[in-house]
mmCIF file of C-alpha atoms and ligand atoms in Angstrom:
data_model
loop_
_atom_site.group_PDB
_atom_site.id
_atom_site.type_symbol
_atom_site.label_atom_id
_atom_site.label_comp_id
_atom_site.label_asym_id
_atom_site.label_seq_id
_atom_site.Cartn_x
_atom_site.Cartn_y
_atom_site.Cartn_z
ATOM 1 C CA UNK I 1 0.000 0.000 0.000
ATOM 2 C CA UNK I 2 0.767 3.452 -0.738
ATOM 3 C CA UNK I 3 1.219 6.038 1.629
ATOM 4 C CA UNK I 4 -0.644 9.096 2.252
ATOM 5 C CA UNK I 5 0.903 11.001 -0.400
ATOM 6 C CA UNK I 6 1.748 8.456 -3.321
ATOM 7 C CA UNK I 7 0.118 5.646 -4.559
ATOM 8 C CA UNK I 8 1.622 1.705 -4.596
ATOM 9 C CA UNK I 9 4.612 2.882 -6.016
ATOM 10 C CA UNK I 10 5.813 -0.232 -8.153
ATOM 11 C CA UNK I 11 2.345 -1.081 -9.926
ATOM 12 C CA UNK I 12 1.700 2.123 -11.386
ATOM 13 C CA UNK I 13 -0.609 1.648 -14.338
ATOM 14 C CA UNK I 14 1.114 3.420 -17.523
ATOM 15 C CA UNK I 15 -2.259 4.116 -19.518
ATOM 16 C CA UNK I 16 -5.549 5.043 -16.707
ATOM 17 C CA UNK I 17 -8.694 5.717 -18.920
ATOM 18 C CA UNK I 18 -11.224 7.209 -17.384
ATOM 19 C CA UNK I 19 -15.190 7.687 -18.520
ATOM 20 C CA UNK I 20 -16.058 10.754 -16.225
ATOM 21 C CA UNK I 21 -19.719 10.435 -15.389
ATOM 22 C CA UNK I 22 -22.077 11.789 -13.035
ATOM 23 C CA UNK I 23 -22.059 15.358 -14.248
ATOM 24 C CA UNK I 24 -25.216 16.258 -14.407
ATOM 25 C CA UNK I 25 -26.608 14.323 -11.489
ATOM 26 C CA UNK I 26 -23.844 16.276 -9.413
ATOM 27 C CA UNK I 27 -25.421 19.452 -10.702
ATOM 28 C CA UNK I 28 -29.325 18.092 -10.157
ATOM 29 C CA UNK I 29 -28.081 17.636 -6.399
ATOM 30 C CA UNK I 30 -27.206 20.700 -5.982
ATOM 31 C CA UNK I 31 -29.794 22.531 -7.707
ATOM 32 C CA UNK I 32 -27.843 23.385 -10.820
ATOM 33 C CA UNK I 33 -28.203 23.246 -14.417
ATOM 34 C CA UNK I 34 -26.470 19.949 -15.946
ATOM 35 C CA UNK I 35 -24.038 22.829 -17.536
ATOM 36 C CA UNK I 36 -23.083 23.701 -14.308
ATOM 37 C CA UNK I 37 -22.145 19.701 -13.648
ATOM 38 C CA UNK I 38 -19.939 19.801 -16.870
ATOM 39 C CA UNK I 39 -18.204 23.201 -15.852
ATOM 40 C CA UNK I 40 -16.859 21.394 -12.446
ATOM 41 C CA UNK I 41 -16.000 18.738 -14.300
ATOM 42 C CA UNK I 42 -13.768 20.117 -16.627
ATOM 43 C CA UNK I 43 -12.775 21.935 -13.533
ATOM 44 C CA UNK I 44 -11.874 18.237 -11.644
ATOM 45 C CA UNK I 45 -10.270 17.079 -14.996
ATOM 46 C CA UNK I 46 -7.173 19.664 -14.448
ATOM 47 C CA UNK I 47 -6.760 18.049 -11.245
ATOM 48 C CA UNK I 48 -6.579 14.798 -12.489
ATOM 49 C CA UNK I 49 -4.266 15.745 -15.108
ATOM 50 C CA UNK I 50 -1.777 16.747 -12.869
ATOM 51 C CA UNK I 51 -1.946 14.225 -10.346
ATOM 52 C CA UNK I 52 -1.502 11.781 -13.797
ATOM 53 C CA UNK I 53 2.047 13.563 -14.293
ATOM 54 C CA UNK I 54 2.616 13.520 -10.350
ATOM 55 C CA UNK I 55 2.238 9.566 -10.054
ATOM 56 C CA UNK I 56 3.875 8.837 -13.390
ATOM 57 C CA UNK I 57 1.024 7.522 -15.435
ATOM 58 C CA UNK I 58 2.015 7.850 -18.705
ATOM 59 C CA UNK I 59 -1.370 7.602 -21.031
ATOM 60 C CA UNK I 60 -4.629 9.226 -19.822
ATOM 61 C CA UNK I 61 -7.702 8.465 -21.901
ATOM 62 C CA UNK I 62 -10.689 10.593 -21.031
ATOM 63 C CA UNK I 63 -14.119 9.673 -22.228
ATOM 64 C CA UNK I 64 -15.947 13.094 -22.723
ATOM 65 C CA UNK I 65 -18.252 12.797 -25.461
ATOM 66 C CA UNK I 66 -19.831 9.764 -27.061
ATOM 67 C CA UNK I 67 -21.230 8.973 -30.589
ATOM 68 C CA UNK I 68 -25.029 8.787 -28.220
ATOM 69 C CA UNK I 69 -24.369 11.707 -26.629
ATOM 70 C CA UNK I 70 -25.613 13.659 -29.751
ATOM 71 C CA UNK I 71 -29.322 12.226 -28.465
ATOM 72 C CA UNK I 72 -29.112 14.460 -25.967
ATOM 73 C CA UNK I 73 -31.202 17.977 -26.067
ATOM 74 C CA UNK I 74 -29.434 20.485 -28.190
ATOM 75 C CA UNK I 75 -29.088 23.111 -25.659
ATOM 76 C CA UNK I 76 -26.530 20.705 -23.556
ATOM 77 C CA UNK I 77 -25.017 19.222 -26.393
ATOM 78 C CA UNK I 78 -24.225 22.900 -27.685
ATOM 79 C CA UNK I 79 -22.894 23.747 -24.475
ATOM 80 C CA UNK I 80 -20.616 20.448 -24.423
ATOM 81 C CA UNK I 81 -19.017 21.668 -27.573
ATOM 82 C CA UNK I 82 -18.415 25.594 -26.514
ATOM 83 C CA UNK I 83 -16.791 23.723 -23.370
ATOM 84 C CA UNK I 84 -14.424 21.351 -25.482
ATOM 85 C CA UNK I 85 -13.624 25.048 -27.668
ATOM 86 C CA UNK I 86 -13.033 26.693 -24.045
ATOM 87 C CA UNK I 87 -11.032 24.240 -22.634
ATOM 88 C CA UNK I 88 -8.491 24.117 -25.917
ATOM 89 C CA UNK I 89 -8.363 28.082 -25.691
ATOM 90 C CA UNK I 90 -7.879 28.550 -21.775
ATOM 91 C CA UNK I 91 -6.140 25.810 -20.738
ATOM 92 C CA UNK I 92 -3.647 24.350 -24.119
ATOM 93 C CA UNK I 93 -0.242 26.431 -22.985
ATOM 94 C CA UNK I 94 -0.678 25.577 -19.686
ATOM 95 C CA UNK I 95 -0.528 21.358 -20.765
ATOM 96 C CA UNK I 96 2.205 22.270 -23.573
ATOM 97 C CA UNK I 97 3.914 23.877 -20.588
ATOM 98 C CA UNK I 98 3.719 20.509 -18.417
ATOM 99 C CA UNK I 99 4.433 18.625 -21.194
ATOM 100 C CA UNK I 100 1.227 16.577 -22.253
ATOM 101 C CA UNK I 101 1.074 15.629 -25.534
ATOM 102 C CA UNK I 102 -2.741 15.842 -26.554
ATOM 103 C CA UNK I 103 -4.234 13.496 -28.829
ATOM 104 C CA UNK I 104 -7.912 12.722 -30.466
ATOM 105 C CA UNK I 105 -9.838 9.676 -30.077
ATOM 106 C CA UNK I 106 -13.288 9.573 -32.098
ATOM 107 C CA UNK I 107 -14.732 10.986 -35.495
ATOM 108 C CA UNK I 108 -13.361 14.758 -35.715
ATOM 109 C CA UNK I 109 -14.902 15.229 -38.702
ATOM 110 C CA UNK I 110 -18.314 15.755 -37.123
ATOM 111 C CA UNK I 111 -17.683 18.691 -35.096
ATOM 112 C CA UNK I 112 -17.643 22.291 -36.332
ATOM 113 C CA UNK I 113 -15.004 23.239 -38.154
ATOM 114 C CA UNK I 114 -13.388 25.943 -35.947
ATOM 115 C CA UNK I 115 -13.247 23.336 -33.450
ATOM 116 C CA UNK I 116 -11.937 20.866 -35.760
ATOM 117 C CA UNK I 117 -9.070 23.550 -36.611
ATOM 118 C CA UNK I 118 -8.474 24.060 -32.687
ATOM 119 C CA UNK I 119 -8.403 20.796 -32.055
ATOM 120 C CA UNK I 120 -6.101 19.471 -35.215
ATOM 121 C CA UNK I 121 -3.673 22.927 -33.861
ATOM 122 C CA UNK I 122 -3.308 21.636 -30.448
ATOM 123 C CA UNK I 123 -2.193 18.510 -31.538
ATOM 124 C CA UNK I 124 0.363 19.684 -33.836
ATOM 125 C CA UNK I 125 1.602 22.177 -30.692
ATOM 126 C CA UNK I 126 2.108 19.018 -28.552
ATOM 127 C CA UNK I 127 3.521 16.375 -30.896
ATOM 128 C CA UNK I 128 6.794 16.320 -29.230
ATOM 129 C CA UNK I 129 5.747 16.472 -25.589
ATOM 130 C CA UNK I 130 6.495 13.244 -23.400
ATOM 131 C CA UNK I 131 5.302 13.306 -19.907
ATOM 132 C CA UNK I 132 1.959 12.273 -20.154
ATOM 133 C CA UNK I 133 -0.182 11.734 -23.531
ATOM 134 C CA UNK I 134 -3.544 13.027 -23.489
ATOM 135 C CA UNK I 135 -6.473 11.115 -25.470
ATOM 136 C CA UNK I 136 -9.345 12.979 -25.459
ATOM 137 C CA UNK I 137 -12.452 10.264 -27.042
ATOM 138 C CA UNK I 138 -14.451 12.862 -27.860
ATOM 139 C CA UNK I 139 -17.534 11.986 -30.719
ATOM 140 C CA UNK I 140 -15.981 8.578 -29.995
ATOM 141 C CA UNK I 141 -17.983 5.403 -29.883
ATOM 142 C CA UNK I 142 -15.945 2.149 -29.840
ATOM 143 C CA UNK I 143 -18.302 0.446 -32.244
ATOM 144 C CA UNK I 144 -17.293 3.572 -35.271
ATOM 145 C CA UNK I 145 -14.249 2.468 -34.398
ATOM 146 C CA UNK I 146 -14.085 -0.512 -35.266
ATOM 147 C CA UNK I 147 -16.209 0.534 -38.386
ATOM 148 C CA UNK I 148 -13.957 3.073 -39.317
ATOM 149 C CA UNK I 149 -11.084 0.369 -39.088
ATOM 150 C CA UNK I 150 -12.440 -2.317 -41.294
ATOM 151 C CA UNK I 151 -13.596 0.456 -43.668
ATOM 152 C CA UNK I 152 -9.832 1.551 -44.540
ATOM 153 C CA UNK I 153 -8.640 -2.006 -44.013
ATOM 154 C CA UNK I 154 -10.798 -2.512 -47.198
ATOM 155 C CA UNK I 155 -10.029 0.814 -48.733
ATOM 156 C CA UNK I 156 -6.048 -0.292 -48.141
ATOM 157 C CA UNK I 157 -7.082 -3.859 -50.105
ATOM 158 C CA UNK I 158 -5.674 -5.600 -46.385
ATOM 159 C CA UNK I 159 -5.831 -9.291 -47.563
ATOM 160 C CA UNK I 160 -8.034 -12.004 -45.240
ATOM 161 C CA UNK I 161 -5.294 -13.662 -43.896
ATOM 162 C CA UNK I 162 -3.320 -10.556 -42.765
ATOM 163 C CA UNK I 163 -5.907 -9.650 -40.950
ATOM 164 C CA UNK I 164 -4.555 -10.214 -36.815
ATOM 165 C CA UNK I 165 -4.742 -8.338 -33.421
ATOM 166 C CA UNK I 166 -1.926 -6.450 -33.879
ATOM 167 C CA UNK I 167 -3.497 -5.036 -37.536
ATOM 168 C CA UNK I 168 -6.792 -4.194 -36.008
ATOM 169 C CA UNK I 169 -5.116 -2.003 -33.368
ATOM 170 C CA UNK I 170 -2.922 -0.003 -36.211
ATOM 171 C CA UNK I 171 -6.108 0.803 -37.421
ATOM 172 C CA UNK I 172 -8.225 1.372 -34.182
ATOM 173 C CA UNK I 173 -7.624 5.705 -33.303
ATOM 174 C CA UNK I 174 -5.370 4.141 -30.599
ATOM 175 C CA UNK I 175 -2.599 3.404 -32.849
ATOM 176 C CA UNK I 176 0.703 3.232 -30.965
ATOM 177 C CA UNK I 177 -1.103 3.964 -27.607
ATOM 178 C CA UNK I 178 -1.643 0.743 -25.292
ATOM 179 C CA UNK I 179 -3.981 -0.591 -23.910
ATOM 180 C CA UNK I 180 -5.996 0.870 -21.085
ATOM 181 C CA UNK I 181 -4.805 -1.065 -17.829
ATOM 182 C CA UNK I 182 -6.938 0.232 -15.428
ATOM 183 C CA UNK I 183 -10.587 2.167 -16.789
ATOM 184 C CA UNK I 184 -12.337 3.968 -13.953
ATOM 185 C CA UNK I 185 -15.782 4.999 -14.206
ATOM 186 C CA UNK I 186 -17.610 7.270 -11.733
ATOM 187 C CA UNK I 187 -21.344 7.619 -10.303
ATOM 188 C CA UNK I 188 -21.785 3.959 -10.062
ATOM 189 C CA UNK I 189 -22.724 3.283 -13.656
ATOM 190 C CA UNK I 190 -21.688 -0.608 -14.259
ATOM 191 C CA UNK I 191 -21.646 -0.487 -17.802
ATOM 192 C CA UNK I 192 -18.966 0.114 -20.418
ATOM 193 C CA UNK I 193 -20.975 2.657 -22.560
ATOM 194 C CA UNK I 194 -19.401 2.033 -25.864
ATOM 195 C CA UNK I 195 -16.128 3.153 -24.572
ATOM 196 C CA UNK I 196 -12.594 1.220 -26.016
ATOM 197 C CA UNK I 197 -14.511 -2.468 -26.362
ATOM 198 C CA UNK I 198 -12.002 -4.120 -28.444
ATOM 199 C CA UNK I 199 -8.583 -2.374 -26.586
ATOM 200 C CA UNK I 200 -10.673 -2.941 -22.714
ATOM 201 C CA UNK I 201 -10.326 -6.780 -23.618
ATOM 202 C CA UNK I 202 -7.831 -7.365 -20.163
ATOM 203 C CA UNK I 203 -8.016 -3.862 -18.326
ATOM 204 C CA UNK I 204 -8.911 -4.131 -14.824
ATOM 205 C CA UNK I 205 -12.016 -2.181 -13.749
ATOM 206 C CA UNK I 206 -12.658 0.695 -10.799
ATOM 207 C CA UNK I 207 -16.257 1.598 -10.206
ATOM 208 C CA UNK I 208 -17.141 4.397 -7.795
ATOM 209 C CA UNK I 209 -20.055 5.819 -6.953
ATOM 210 C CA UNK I 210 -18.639 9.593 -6.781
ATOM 211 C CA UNK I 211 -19.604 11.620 -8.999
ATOM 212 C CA UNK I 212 -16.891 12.866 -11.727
ATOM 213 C CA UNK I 213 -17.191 16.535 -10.827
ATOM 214 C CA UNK I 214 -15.927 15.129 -6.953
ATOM 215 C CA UNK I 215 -13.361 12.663 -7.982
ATOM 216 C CA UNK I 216 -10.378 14.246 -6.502
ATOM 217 C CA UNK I 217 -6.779 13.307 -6.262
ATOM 218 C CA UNK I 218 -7.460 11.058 -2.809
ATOM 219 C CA UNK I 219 -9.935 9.068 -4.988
ATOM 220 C CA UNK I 220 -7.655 8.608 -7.606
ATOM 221 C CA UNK I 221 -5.322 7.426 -5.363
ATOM 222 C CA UNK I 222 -7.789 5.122 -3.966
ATOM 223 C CA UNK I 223 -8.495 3.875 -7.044
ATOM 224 C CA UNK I 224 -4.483 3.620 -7.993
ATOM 225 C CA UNK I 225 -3.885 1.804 -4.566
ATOM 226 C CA UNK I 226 -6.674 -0.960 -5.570
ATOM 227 C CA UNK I 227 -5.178 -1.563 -8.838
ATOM 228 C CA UNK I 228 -1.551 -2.171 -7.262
ATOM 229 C CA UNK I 229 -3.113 -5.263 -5.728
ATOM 230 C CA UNK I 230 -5.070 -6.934 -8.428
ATOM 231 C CA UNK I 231 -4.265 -9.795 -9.612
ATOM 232 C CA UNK I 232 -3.283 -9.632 -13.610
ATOM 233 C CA UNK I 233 -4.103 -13.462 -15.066
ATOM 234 C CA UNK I 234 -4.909 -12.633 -18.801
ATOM 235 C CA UNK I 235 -5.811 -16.289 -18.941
ATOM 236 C CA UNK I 236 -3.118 -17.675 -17.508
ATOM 237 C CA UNK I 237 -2.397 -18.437 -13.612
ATOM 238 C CA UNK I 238 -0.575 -16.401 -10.912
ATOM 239 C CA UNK I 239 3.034 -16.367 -10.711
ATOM 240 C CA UNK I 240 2.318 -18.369 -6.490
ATOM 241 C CA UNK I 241 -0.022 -20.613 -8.685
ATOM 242 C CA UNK I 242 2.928 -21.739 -11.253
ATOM 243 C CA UNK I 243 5.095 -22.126 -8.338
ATOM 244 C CA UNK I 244 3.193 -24.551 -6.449
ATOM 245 C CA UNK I 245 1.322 -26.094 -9.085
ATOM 246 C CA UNK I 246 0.106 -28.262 -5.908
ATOM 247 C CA UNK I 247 -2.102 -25.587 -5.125
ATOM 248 C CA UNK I 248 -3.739 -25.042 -8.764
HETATM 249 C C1 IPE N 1 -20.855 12.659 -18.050
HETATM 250 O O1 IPE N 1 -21.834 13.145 -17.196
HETATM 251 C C2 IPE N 1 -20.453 13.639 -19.113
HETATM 252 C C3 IPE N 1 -21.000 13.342 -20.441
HETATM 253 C C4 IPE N 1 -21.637 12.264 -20.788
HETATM 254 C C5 IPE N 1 -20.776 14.348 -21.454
HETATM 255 P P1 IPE N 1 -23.370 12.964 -17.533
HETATM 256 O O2 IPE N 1 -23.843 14.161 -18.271
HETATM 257 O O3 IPE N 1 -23.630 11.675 -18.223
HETATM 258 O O4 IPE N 1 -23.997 12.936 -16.071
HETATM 259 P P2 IPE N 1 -25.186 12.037 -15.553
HETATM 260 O O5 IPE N 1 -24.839 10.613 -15.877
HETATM 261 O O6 IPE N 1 -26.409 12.487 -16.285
HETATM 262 O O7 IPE N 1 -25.243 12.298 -14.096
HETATM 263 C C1 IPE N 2 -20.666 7.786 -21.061
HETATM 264 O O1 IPE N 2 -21.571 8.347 -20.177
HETATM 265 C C2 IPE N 2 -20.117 8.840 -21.975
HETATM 266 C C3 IPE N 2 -19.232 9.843 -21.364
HETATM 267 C C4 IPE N 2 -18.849 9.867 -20.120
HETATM 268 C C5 IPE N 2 -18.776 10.855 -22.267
HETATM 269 P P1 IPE N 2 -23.134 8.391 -20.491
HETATM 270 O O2 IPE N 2 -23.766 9.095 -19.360
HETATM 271 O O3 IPE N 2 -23.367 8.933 -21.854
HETATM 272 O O4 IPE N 2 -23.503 6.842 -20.507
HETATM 273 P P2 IPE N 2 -24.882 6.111 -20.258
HETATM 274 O O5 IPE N 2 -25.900 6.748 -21.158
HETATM 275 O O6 IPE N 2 -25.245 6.310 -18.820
HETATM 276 O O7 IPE N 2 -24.620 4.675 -20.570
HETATM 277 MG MG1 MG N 3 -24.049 9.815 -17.562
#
């Protein structure tokens, strides 16, 4: 176990993703619009970011808007985008500064276009950096992934029998990045909400019942400190297992 201040320090996970729910029910408890729950989210998510760089994760994958989302009334969807447009204008020197390389998960080419050009710019800005990479799944659903992938896998004429794991993830908009290890979701939601289904394959799960907006660094170390003591199989045994294959 960690202690107060940093988490187990030998199983760190190097890629944490994270789909930060619970906004708007945050808000609805305290009398707010659901607006008001994204604000202190977005708020909570600069937190997080830095703790990431403090603990030495290396990949952070935030889920903040999904291919369903867009079912939602206009008025909050609207106000989802202005925040992803705020967030790149207020806050992108600050992460070039800390060096967090920010990347794009999801289709960009169904957002505005000024926000397309913001987001394509602060990309290009933080190529280079190399503390902590930033994937932002925003208009991401894992299932257009995986479309989107065997679309240019036909497109590319990619034979049947090429066709392996290690393919599908060059294709997947998580090239090059690993897999998730650990994927956290808040408010209590047990469901995986189209988020990374083919790369979440063997990453160990976190559910909490805080709300995202309230998810502070002590319950990321929480979280951090439970995944130090899982148990990684992926369908095999436990290293005590294969030494006393007695007890199997
Ligand atoms: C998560 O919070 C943020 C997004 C999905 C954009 P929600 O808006 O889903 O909050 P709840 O689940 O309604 O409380
Ligand atoms: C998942 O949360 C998407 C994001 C956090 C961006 P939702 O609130 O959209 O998921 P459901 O509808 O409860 O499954
Ligand atoms: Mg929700």
């Amino acid at each position: 176990m960690g202690d107060n201040d940093t988490p187990s320090g030998s199983k760190i996970p190097t890629h944490v993703a994270i789909i930060m729910d619970g906004n708007g029910r945050w808000a609805l408890s305290r009398g707010l619009p659901r607006l008001a729950g994204h604000r202190a989210g977005t708020e909570n998510l600069r937190r997080i970011i830095r703790a990431c760089v403090e603990f030495g994760v290396k990949y952070l994958t935030i889920y903040a808007f999904s291919t369903e989302n867009w079912g939602r009334p206009r008025e909050e969807v609207d106000g989802l985008m202005h925040i992803l447009e705020n967030v790149i204008d207020k806050e992108l020197a600050e992460l070039h500064k800390e060096g967090v390389q920010l990347r794009h998960i999801g289709r960009l080419e169904g957002l505005d276009p000024k926000i397309q050009e913001k987001v394509l710019n602060a990309i290009e800005l933080t190529k280079n950096n190399q503390r902590l990479v930033l994937n932002v799944a925003f208009n991401y659903g894992g299932r257009d992934e995986i479309i989107c992938a065997v679309r240019k896998m036909i497109q590319d004429g990619v034979r049947p029998e090429e066709v392996d794991e290690e393919m599908v993830g060059r294709y997947l908009f998580t090239a090059g990045v690993p897999d998730p290890d650990l994927i956290i979701r808040t408010s209590g939601e047990l469901r995986i909400s189209n988020f990374l289904i083919w790369q979440a394959a063997y990453s160990e799960w976190y559910v909490t019942p805080v709300y995202w907006p309230d998810f502070n660094k002590d319950e990321f170390r929480k979280a951090l400190d439970t995944y130090a003591q899982r148990d990684r199989r992926f369908g095999g045994l436990t290293a005590s297992v294969e030494d006393n294959p007695s007890h199997a």
